[in-house]
């Protein structure tokens, strides 16, 4: 079904997609003329396929559950923020805070993601085919981030737990983020995500693994004078 | 929050429609700044004439015209709502002195050989309509919709700020060291008309440009001297430049085609621009100055 944002209001389109009849079999949607609208396809909670043709604004696909969303364009701040499950595939670039605080699902970005990609991620898998900006995976708690390009300053700052894999260069690591040894289970993880993202020409052992040094976990008595 | 927009035409193709393009950009940024709005348009550059953008507030235009014509001979006046564009060959210093000492109700919004500035409190859509932005032609333009945070909702608190000939600045963000910087600049001879942080940044830019620094160098040193959050668009007669602070919390997106470069806080401000879907669209990187111009 074709949904045109020039003919229908954003709220109307979101309402349609958020309240699909459980018994309905037509679960293929194409949205045209998004023109940078915010919160498009936020709060979808059923299995369906949605293709958005054009650039969208903030929080596209936020809180997604189960839906498979493709954006044929660029996305604004906070794409797939707080996603629980399903897939969001961005064919262009993503602005800041892509996949922020998301608990699950897969976010694929074909282009670059700017700053704070995966900030406070809590279980989402993020695959960026290009590069990520500064402070990506800031305070990340769980999940996996695969970056096929480079990472900006302060990668993984104040990291709790999450696996970060970067193929290119890392401008600098944030506090308590260190390079870690790559084990078979990590290579398998990368391999699986590359496959899901249909990336064929890159091998898992091209990546380096980064994670938490776990030194910020507990109060350290030696630092008492700092408080 | 605040919304900022700018468009620089690389070719003559859209010069007649500049106002139309910019007005939709501003209207679409209403949600980011409903308190006041303003725009600067660069048009009809003259070698001899100076243009003064004046806000006459509730002063009667005909009375003002009569009075000012006595002080400034051969002045040409064009009224658009509560703003007046005054054209004269007289030197800016003298004109500013005449206006400030004789017309306390009139505020000088900006002046130069090319720039025209209009700004007022109220919803951006009303402001755009009131000043007939639709009808403007020009080479480049910059606009702002304001969500007031640190100073009052007044005409003087609205953007763009112009503190030097053909200069203007719009800002999304907030500065934390503006009081100190204002004191420093005041000592150097700058004057300020508001408590607003952006006016200080504009003063900083003017001060640097008057010391023969380029706009690009000026904004590069601003990265060190201005503390706070910002995306700035700074305009001059020749073009404009964009810079974001290193943290880059304040958004900006640029669309470039062979005919124009447009910048806005959000893509939806640019969705109507001609051929935008084939434009090169990117976010300016933090701490890097981008500039376009003649």
Coordinates of C-alpha atoms in Angstrom, one line a residue:
Chain A
X1 CA 0.0 0.0 0.0
X2 CA 1.3 3.4 -0.9
X3 CA 1.1 6.2 1.7
X4 CA 1.7 9.8 0.5
X5 CA 2.7 12.4 3.1
X6 CA 1.6 15.1 0.7
X7 CA -1.9 13.7 0.8
X8 CA -2.1 12.3 4.4
X9 CA -1.0 13.8 7.6
X10 CA 2.0 12.3 9.5
X11 CA -0.2 11.4 12.4
X12 CA -2.7 9.7 10.2
X13 CA 0.0 7.5 8.6
X14 CA 1.6 6.6 11.9
X15 CA -1.8 5.8 13.3
X16 CA -2.5 3.4 10.3
X17 CA 0.8 1.6 10.8
X18 CA 0.6 1.5 14.6
X19 CA -2.9 0.0 14.6
X20 CA -2.9 -2.6 11.9
X21 CA -5.6 -5.2 12.1
X22 CA -4.0 -8.4 13.4
X23 CA -5.7 -10.4 10.8
X24 CA -4.7 -8.2 7.9
X25 CA -2.3 -9.8 5.4
X26 CA -1.3 -6.7 3.5
X27 CA 1.8 -5.8 5.4
X28 CA 3.9 -4.1 2.7
X29 CA 3.9 -0.3 2.7
X30 CA 5.7 2.4 0.8
X31 CA 5.8 5.9 2.2
X32 CA 6.5 8.7 -0.3
X33 CA 7.2 12.5 0.1
X34 CA 8.5 12.3 3.8
X35 CA 10.2 15.7 3.3
X36 CA 12.2 15.4 6.6
X37 CA 9.1 14.6 8.8
X38 CA 9.9 13.8 12.4
X39 CA 8.9 10.6 14.3
X40 CA 7.8 8.9 11.1
X41 CA 7.1 5.2 11.7
X42 CA 7.8 5.6 15.4
X43 CA 6.1 3.0 17.7
X44 CA 5.4 0.3 15.2
X45 CA 4.8 -3.0 17.0
X46 CA 3.9 -5.6 14.5
X47 CA 5.6 -7.5 11.7
X48 CA 5.4 -5.5 8.5
X49 CA 7.6 -4.1 5.8
X50 CA 7.8 -0.4 5.3
X51 CA 9.9 1.4 2.7
X52 CA 10.3 5.2 3.1
X53 CA 11.4 6.9 -0.1
X54 CA 13.2 10.1 0.7
X55 CA 14.9 11.9 3.6
X56 CA 13.3 11.8 7.0
X57 CA 13.7 13.9 10.2
X58 CA 14.2 12.9 13.8
X59 CA 13.4 9.7 15.7
X60 CA 12.4 7.7 12.6
X61 CA 11.5 4.1 13.6
X62 CA 11.8 5.0 17.3
X63 CA 10.7 2.2 19.7
X64 CA 10.3 -0.2 16.8
X65 CA 9.2 -3.7 17.6
X66 CA 9.2 -6.4 14.9
X67 CA 8.8 -4.2 11.9
X68 CA 11.3 -4.1 9.0
X69 CA 11.8 -0.5 8.0
X70 CA 13.9 0.7 5.1
X71 CA 14.7 4.3 4.5
X72 CA 15.9 5.2 1.0
X73 CA 17.5 8.4 2.0
X74 CA 19.1 10.2 5.0
X75 CA 17.8 10.2 8.5
X76 CA 17.9 12.8 11.2
X77 CA 18.8 12.6 14.9
X78 CA 17.9 9.4 16.8
X79 CA 16.9 6.9 14.2
X80 CA 15.7 3.7 15.8
X81 CA 16.1 5.2 19.2
X82 CA 14.9 2.8 21.9
X83 CA 14.2 0.1 19.3
X84 CA 13.2 -3.2 20.9
X85 CA 13.3 -5.6 18.0
X86 CA 13.0 -5.7 14.2
X87 CA 15.2 -4.1 11.6
X88 CA 15.8 -0.5 10.5
X89 CA 17.9 -0.1 7.4
X90 CA 19.1 3.4 6.4
X91 CA 20.4 3.6 2.8
X92 CA 21.9 7.1 3.2
X93 CA 23.6 8.7 6.2
X94 CA 22.4 9.0 9.7
X95 CA 22.6 12.1 12.0
X96 CA 23.6 12.0 15.6
X97 CA 22.5 9.4 18.3
X98 CA 21.5 6.7 15.9
X99 CA 20.2 3.7 17.8
X100 CA 20.3 5.5 21.1
X101 CA 19.3 3.5 24.2
X102 CA 17.9 0.7 21.9
X103 CA 17.3 -2.6 23.6
X104 CA 17.3 -4.9 20.6
X105 CA 16.9 -5.4 16.9
X106 CA 19.2 -4.5 14.1
X107 CA 20.1 -1.1 12.7
X108 CA 22.0 -1.0 9.4
X109 CA 23.4 2.3 8.1
X110 CA 24.8 2.1 4.6
X111 CA 26.4 5.5 4.8
X112 CA 28.0 7.3 7.8
X113 CA 26.6 7.9 11.2
X114 CA 27.5 11.1 12.9
X115 CA 28.3 11.7 16.6
X116 CA 27.1 9.6 19.5
X117 CA 26.0 6.6 17.4
X118 CA 24.7 3.9 19.8
X119 CA 24.8 6.2 22.8
X120 CA 23.7 4.2 25.9
X121 CA 22.8 1.2 23.7
X122 CA 21.3 -1.6 25.7
X123 CA 21.3 -4.6 23.4
X124 CA 20.8 -3.4 19.9
X125 CA 23.1 -4.6 17.0
X126 CA 24.3 -1.7 14.9
X127 CA 26.2 -2.1 11.6
X128 CA 27.6 1.0 10.0
X129 CA 29.1 0.5 6.5
X130 CA 30.7 4.0 6.6
X131 CA 32.2 5.8 9.6
X132 CA 30.9 6.9 13.0
X133 CA 31.4 10.3 14.6
X134 CA 32.7 11.3 18.0
X135 CA 31.6 9.8 21.3
X136 CA 30.0 6.8 19.6
X137 CA 28.9 4.0 22.0
X138 CA 29.1 6.5 24.8
X139 CA 28.0 4.6 28.0
X140 CA 27.0 1.6 26.0
X141 CA 25.6 -1.1 28.2
X142 CA 25.1 -4.1 25.9
X143 CA 24.8 -5.1 22.3
X144 CA 27.2 -5.0 19.3
X145 CA 28.5 -2.2 17.1
X146 CA 30.2 -3.0 13.8
X147 CA 31.9 -0.1 12.0
X148 CA 33.3 -0.8 8.6
X149 CA 34.9 2.6 8.3
X150 CA 36.6 4.8 11.0
X151 CA 35.5 6.0 14.4
X152 CA 35.8 9.5 15.7
X153 CA 37.1 10.8 19.0
X154 CA 36.3 9.2 22.4
X155 CA 34.9 5.9 21.1
X156 CA 33.2 3.9 23.9
X157 CA 33.6 6.5 26.5
X158 CA 32.5 5.3 30.0
X159 CA 31.5 2.0 28.5
X160 CA 29.7 -0.6 30.6
X161 CA 29.5 -3.7 28.4
X162 CA 29.1 -3.9 24.7
X163 CA 31.2 -5.2 21.9
X164 CA 32.6 -2.6 19.5
X165 CA 34.3 -3.7 16.3
X166 CA 36.0 -1.2 14.0
X167 CA 37.7 -2.0 10.7
X168 CA 39.3 1.4 10.1
X169 CA 41.1 3.8 12.4
X170 CA 39.9 5.0 15.7
X171 CA 40.7 8.7 16.4
X172 CA 40.8 8.1 20.1
X173 CA 39.3 5.8 22.8
X174 CA 37.2 7.3 25.5
X175 CA 37.6 6.8 29.2
X176 CA 37.8 3.1 30.2
X177 CA 37.5 1.8 26.6
X178 CA 40.4 -0.4 25.5
X179 CA 41.3 -2.7 22.6
X180 CA 40.6 -6.3 23.5
X181 CA 41.6 -9.6 22.2
X182 CA 39.5 -11.0 19.4
X183 CA 38.2 -14.5 20.1
X184 CA 36.3 -17.0 17.8
X185 CA 33.0 -16.1 19.3
X186 CA 33.6 -12.4 18.4
X187 CA 34.5 -13.3 14.8
X188 CA 31.3 -15.4 14.6
X189 CA 29.3 -12.5 15.9
X190 CA 30.8 -10.1 13.3
X191 CA 30.4 -12.7 10.5
X192 CA 26.7 -13.1 11.4
X193 CA 26.0 -9.4 11.4
X194 CA 27.9 -8.8 8.1
X195 CA 25.8 -11.6 6.6
X196 CA 22.6 -10.1 7.9
X197 CA 23.6 -6.7 6.5
X198 CA 24.5 -8.2 3.2
X199 CA 28.2 -7.1 3.3
X200 CA 30.2 -9.5 1.4
X201 CA 33.6 -8.1 0.6
X202 CA 34.8 -7.6 4.2
X203 CA 36.2 -10.4 6.4
X204 CA 35.6 -10.5 10.2
X205 CA 39.3 -10.7 10.9
X206 CA 39.7 -7.2 9.3
X207 CA 38.2 -5.7 12.5
X208 CA 39.6 -4.8 15.8
X209 CA 37.7 -5.3 19.0
X210 CA 37.1 -2.7 21.7
X211 CA 35.5 -3.1 25.0
X212 CA 35.3 -2.0 28.6
X213 CA 38.5 -2.0 30.9
X214 CA 35.9 -2.3 33.7
X215 CA 37.9 0.2 35.9
X216 CA 35.0 2.6 36.3
X217 CA 32.7 -0.1 37.6
X218 CA 33.5 0.3 41.3
X219 CA 34.5 3.1 43.5
X220 CA 38.2 3.2 43.9
X221 CA 39.5 4.4 47.3
X222 CA 42.6 5.9 45.6
X223 CA 40.3 8.5 43.9
X224 CA 38.7 9.7 47.1
X225 CA 40.4 13.1 46.9
X226 CA 38.6 13.7 43.6
X227 CA 35.2 13.8 45.2
Chain B
X1 CA 16.3 25.3 20.5
X2 CA 16.0 27.9 17.7
X3 CA 16.1 27.3 14.0
X4 CA 18.7 28.6 11.6
X5 CA 18.6 28.7 7.8
X6 CA 20.7 30.1 5.0
X7 CA 20.9 29.9 1.3
X8 CA 23.7 31.1 -1.0
X9 CA 23.2 31.1 -4.7
X10 CA 26.1 30.0 -6.8
X11 CA 24.5 30.9 -10.1
X12 CA 21.9 33.6 -11.1
X13 CA 19.2 31.0 -11.8
X14 CA 17.2 31.5 -8.6
X15 CA 18.2 35.1 -7.7
X16 CA 14.6 36.4 -8.3
X17 CA 13.2 33.7 -6.2
X18 CA 15.6 34.0 -3.2
X19 CA 12.9 35.4 -0.9
X20 CA 10.5 32.7 -1.8
X21 CA 13.0 29.9 -1.1
X22 CA 14.1 31.5 2.1
X23 CA 10.5 32.2 3.4
X24 CA 9.5 28.5 3.2
X25 CA 12.8 27.6 4.9
X26 CA 11.9 30.0 7.8
X27 CA 8.3 28.9 7.9
X28 CA 9.3 25.3 8.2
X29 CA 11.5 26.1 11.2
X30 CA 8.6 27.6 13.1
X31 CA 8.5 24.6 15.5
X32 CA 12.1 25.3 16.6
X33 CA 11.5 28.9 17.3
X34 CA 8.0 30.4 17.7
X35 CA 9.1 33.6 19.7
X36 CA 10.6 35.8 17.1
X37 CA 12.1 35.6 13.6
X38 CA 14.3 37.6 11.3
X39 CA 16.2 37.4 8.1
X40 CA 19.1 39.2 6.3
X41 CA 19.1 39.4 2.5
X42 CA 22.0 40.4 0.4
X43 CA 20.9 42.2 -2.7
X44 CA 21.6 45.0 -5.2
X45 CA 25.1 45.8 -3.9
X46 CA 25.9 49.4 -4.5
X47 CA 29.3 51.1 -4.6
X48 CA 28.2 54.5 -3.4
X49 CA 25.0 54.0 -1.5
X50 CA 24.6 52.7 2.0
X51 CA 21.5 51.0 3.2
X52 CA 20.3 51.2 6.8
X53 CA 17.8 48.7 8.1
X54 CA 15.8 50.6 10.7
X55 CA 13.1 49.4 13.0
X56 CA 10.9 52.4 13.7
X57 CA 8.7 50.6 16.2
X58 CA 5.4 52.6 16.8
X59 CA 6.8 55.8 15.3
X60 CA 4.7 57.3 12.5
X61 CA 6.5 56.7 9.2
X62 CA 5.5 59.9 7.5
X63 CA 6.6 61.9 10.5
X64 CA 9.9 60.0 10.6
X65 CA 10.4 60.6 6.9
X66 CA 9.9 64.3 7.3
X67 CA 12.2 64.6 10.3
X68 CA 15.0 62.4 8.9
X69 CA 14.9 64.2 5.5
X70 CA 15.8 67.4 7.3
X71 CA 18.9 65.8 8.8
X72 CA 20.0 63.6 5.9
X73 CA 19.5 65.3 2.5
X74 CA 18.5 63.1 -0.5
X75 CA 17.8 60.1 1.7
X76 CA 15.6 57.5 0.1
X77 CA 13.2 55.7 2.3
X78 CA 11.3 52.5 1.8
X79 CA 8.9 51.3 4.4
X80 CA 8.0 47.6 4.9
X81 CA 5.8 47.3 8.0
X82 CA 7.6 48.7 11.0
X83 CA 11.0 48.5 9.3
X84 CA 12.4 51.2 7.0
X85 CA 15.3 50.8 4.5
X86 CA 17.1 54.2 4.3
X87 CA 19.4 54.7 1.4
X88 CA 22.0 57.5 1.5
X89 CA 25.5 58.3 0.3
X90 CA 26.4 59.7 3.7
X91 CA 29.0 57.8 5.7
X92 CA 27.7 55.2 8.2
X93 CA 29.3 56.8 11.2
X94 CA 27.4 60.1 10.7
X95 CA 24.1 58.4 9.9
X96 CA 24.3 56.3 13.0
X97 CA 25.1 59.3 15.1
X98 CA 22.1 61.3 13.6
X99 CA 19.7 58.4 14.2
X100 CA 20.9 57.6 17.7
X101 CA 20.9 61.3 18.9
X102 CA 17.6 62.3 17.3
X103 CA 15.4 59.2 17.2
X104 CA 15.6 57.3 20.4
X105 CA 12.7 55.1 19.4
X106 CA 14.4 53.9 16.2
X107 CA 16.8 51.0 16.4
X108 CA 19.4 50.4 13.7
X109 CA 19.1 46.7 12.8
X110 CA 22.0 46.7 10.4
X111 CA 23.6 48.6 7.6
X112 CA 25.9 48.0 4.6
X113 CA 26.1 48.3 0.9
X114 CA 24.2 45.1 0.2
X115 CA 22.5 43.8 3.4
X116 CA 18.9 44.4 4.4
X117 CA 17.7 43.0 7.7
X118 CA 14.2 42.5 9.1
X119 CA 13.4 41.0 12.5
X120 CA 10.6 41.1 14.9
X121 CA 8.9 39.3 17.7
X122 CA 6.1 36.9 16.8
X123 CA 5.5 33.7 15.0
X124 CA 7.9 33.2 12.1
X125 CA 5.1 32.8 9.6
X126 CA 3.6 36.2 10.6
X127 CA 7.0 37.8 10.5
X128 CA 7.8 36.4 7.0
X129 CA 4.4 37.7 5.8
X130 CA 4.7 41.1 7.4
X131 CA 8.0 41.9 5.8
X132 CA 7.0 40.3 2.4
X133 CA 10.0 38.1 2.3
X134 CA 8.4 36.3 -0.6
X135 CA 9.0 39.3 -2.9
X136 CA 12.7 39.7 -2.2
X137 CA 15.4 38.9 -4.8
X138 CA 19.0 38.6 -3.9
X139 CA 22.3 36.6 -3.9
X140 CA 22.2 35.1 -0.5
X141 CA 20.1 35.2 2.7
X142 CA 20.2 34.0 6.3
X143 CA 17.3 33.5 8.6
X144 CA 16.5 32.6 12.2
X145 CA 13.5 31.5 14.3
X146 CA 14.0 32.0 18.0
X147 CA 13.1 30.1 21.0
X148 CA 14.2 32.5 23.7
X149 CA 16.4 31.2 26.5
X150 CA 18.8 33.6 28.0
X151 CA 17.4 37.1 27.2
X152 CA 14.1 38.8 26.6
X153 CA 11.7 38.4 23.6
X154 CA 12.3 41.8 22.0
X155 CA 13.3 43.1 18.6
X156 CA 16.8 43.6 19.9
X157 CA 16.8 40.1 21.2
X158 CA 15.9 38.7 17.8
X159 CA 18.4 37.5 15.2
X160 CA 20.2 38.1 12.8
X161 CA 22.6 40.3 14.7
X162 CA 24.6 42.7 12.7
X163 CA 27.4 44.5 14.3
X164 CA 29.4 45.6 11.3
X165 CA 29.0 46.7 7.7
X166 CA 27.2 44.0 5.7
X167 CA 27.8 41.5 8.5
X168 CA 25.3 39.3 10.2
X169 CA 25.2 36.3 12.4
X170 CA 22.5 33.8 13.4
X171 CA 23.0 31.2 16.2
X172 CA 21.4 28.1 17.5
X173 CA 22.8 27.4 21.0
X174 CA 24.0 29.3 24.0
X175 CA 27.3 30.8 25.0
X176 CA 28.6 30.6 28.6
X177 CA 31.4 33.1 28.5
X178 CA 29.5 36.0 26.8
X179 CA 29.6 38.4 29.7
X180 CA 33.4 38.2 30.0
X181 CA 33.8 38.5 26.3
X182 CA 31.3 41.5 26.1
X183 CA 33.5 43.3 28.7
X184 CA 36.6 42.6 26.7
X185 CA 35.1 43.7 23.4
X186 CA 33.5 46.9 25.0
X187 CA 37.0 47.9 26.0
X188 CA 38.1 47.5 22.4
X189 CA 35.4 49.8 21.3
X190 CA 32.5 47.5 20.4
X191 CA 29.0 48.6 21.4
X192 CA 26.1 46.3 22.3
X193 CA 22.4 46.9 22.4
X194 CA 21.2 43.9 24.3
X195 CA 22.1 41.3 27.0
X196 CA 22.0 38.6 24.3
X197 CA 24.9 36.1 23.9
X198 CA 24.7 36.0 20.1
X199 CA 25.2 39.7 19.9
X200 CA 28.5 39.2 21.6
X201 CA 29.5 36.5 19.1
X202 CA 28.6 38.9 16.3
X203 CA 30.7 41.6 17.9
X204 CA 33.6 39.2 18.2
X205 CA 33.3 38.4 14.5
X206 CA 33.1 42.1 13.5
X207 CA 36.1 42.9 15.7
X208 CA 38.1 40.2 14.0
X209 CA 37.0 41.1 10.5
X210 CA 37.9 44.8 11.1
X211 CA 41.4 43.6 11.9
X212 CA 41.6 42.2 8.4
X213 CA 41.1 38.6 9.3
X214 CA 39.2 36.5 6.9
X215 CA 35.8 35.1 7.8
X216 CA 37.2 31.6 7.8
X217 CA 40.1 32.5 10.1
X218 CA 37.7 34.5 12.3
X219 CA 35.4 31.5 12.9
X220 CA 38.4 29.2 13.4
X221 CA 39.6 31.4 16.3
X222 CA 36.0 31.7 17.5
X223 CA 36.2 27.9 18.2
X224 CA 38.8 28.6 20.9
X225 CA 37.4 31.9 22.2
X226 CA 33.7 31.2 22.4
X227 CA 32.6 28.7 25.1
X228 CA 29.3 27.0 24.8
X229 CA 27.0 25.3 22.3
X230 CA 26.6 26.7 18.9
X231 CA 25.9 26.3 15.2
X232 CA 26.6 29.7 13.6
X233 CA 25.9 31.0 10.2
X234 CA 27.9 34.2 9.6
X235 CA 27.1 36.3 6.5
X236 CA 29.1 38.9 4.7
X237 CA 28.7 40.7 1.4
X238 CA 30.6 38.0 -0.3
X239 CA 28.9 34.9 1.1
X240 CA 28.5 32.9 4.3
X241 CA 30.2 30.5 6.5
X242 CA 29.1 27.8 8.9
X243 CA 30.7 26.4 12.1
X244 CA 29.6 24.1 14.8
X245 CA 31.3 23.7 18.2
X246 CA 33.3 20.6 18.9
X247 CA 30.6 18.8 20.9
X248 CA 28.1 19.5 18.0
X249 CA 24.8 19.0 20.0
X250 CA 23.2 21.7 17.8
X251 CA 22.2 20.3 14.5
X252 CA 22.9 21.4 11.0
X253 CA 22.5 19.9 7.6
X254 CA 23.8 21.2 4.3
X255 CA 22.5 20.6 0.8
X256 CA 24.6 21.6 -2.2
X257 CA 23.7 21.6 -5.9
X258 CA 25.3 23.3 -8.8
X259 CA 23.0 26.3 -8.3
X260 CA 23.0 26.8 -4.5
X261 CA 24.2 25.8 -1.1
X262 CA 21.6 25.7 1.6
X263 CA 22.0 25.1 5.3
X264 CA 19.3 24.5 8.0
X265 CA 18.9 23.1 11.4
X266 CA 16.7 20.3 10.0
X267 CA 16.2 18.8 6.5
X268 CA 12.5 19.7 6.5
X269 CA 13.5 23.3 6.1
X270 CA 15.0 22.4 2.7
X271 CA 12.6 19.8 1.5
X272 CA 11.0 22.3 -0.9
X273 CA 14.2 23.5 -2.5
X274 CA 14.6 22.8 -6.3
X275 CA 16.3 19.6 -7.1
X276 CA 17.1 18.9 -3.4
X277 CA 16.7 15.2 -3.8
X278 CA 19.7 15.1 -6.1
X279 CA 21.7 17.5 -3.9
X280 CA 24.8 16.5 -2.0
X281 CA 23.5 16.4 1.5
X282 CA 25.8 16.3 4.5
X283 CA 26.2 17.4 8.1
X284 CA 29.0 19.9 8.8
X285 CA 31.6 18.3 11.0
X286 CA 32.2 19.6 14.4
X287 CA 34.9 22.2 14.8
X288 CA 35.4 22.7 11.0
X289 CA 34.6 26.0 9.3
X290 CA 32.8 25.7 6.0
X291 CA 32.5 28.8 3.7
X292 CA 31.0 29.7 0.4
X293 CA 31.2 33.0 -1.5
X294 CA 32.6 35.1 -4.3

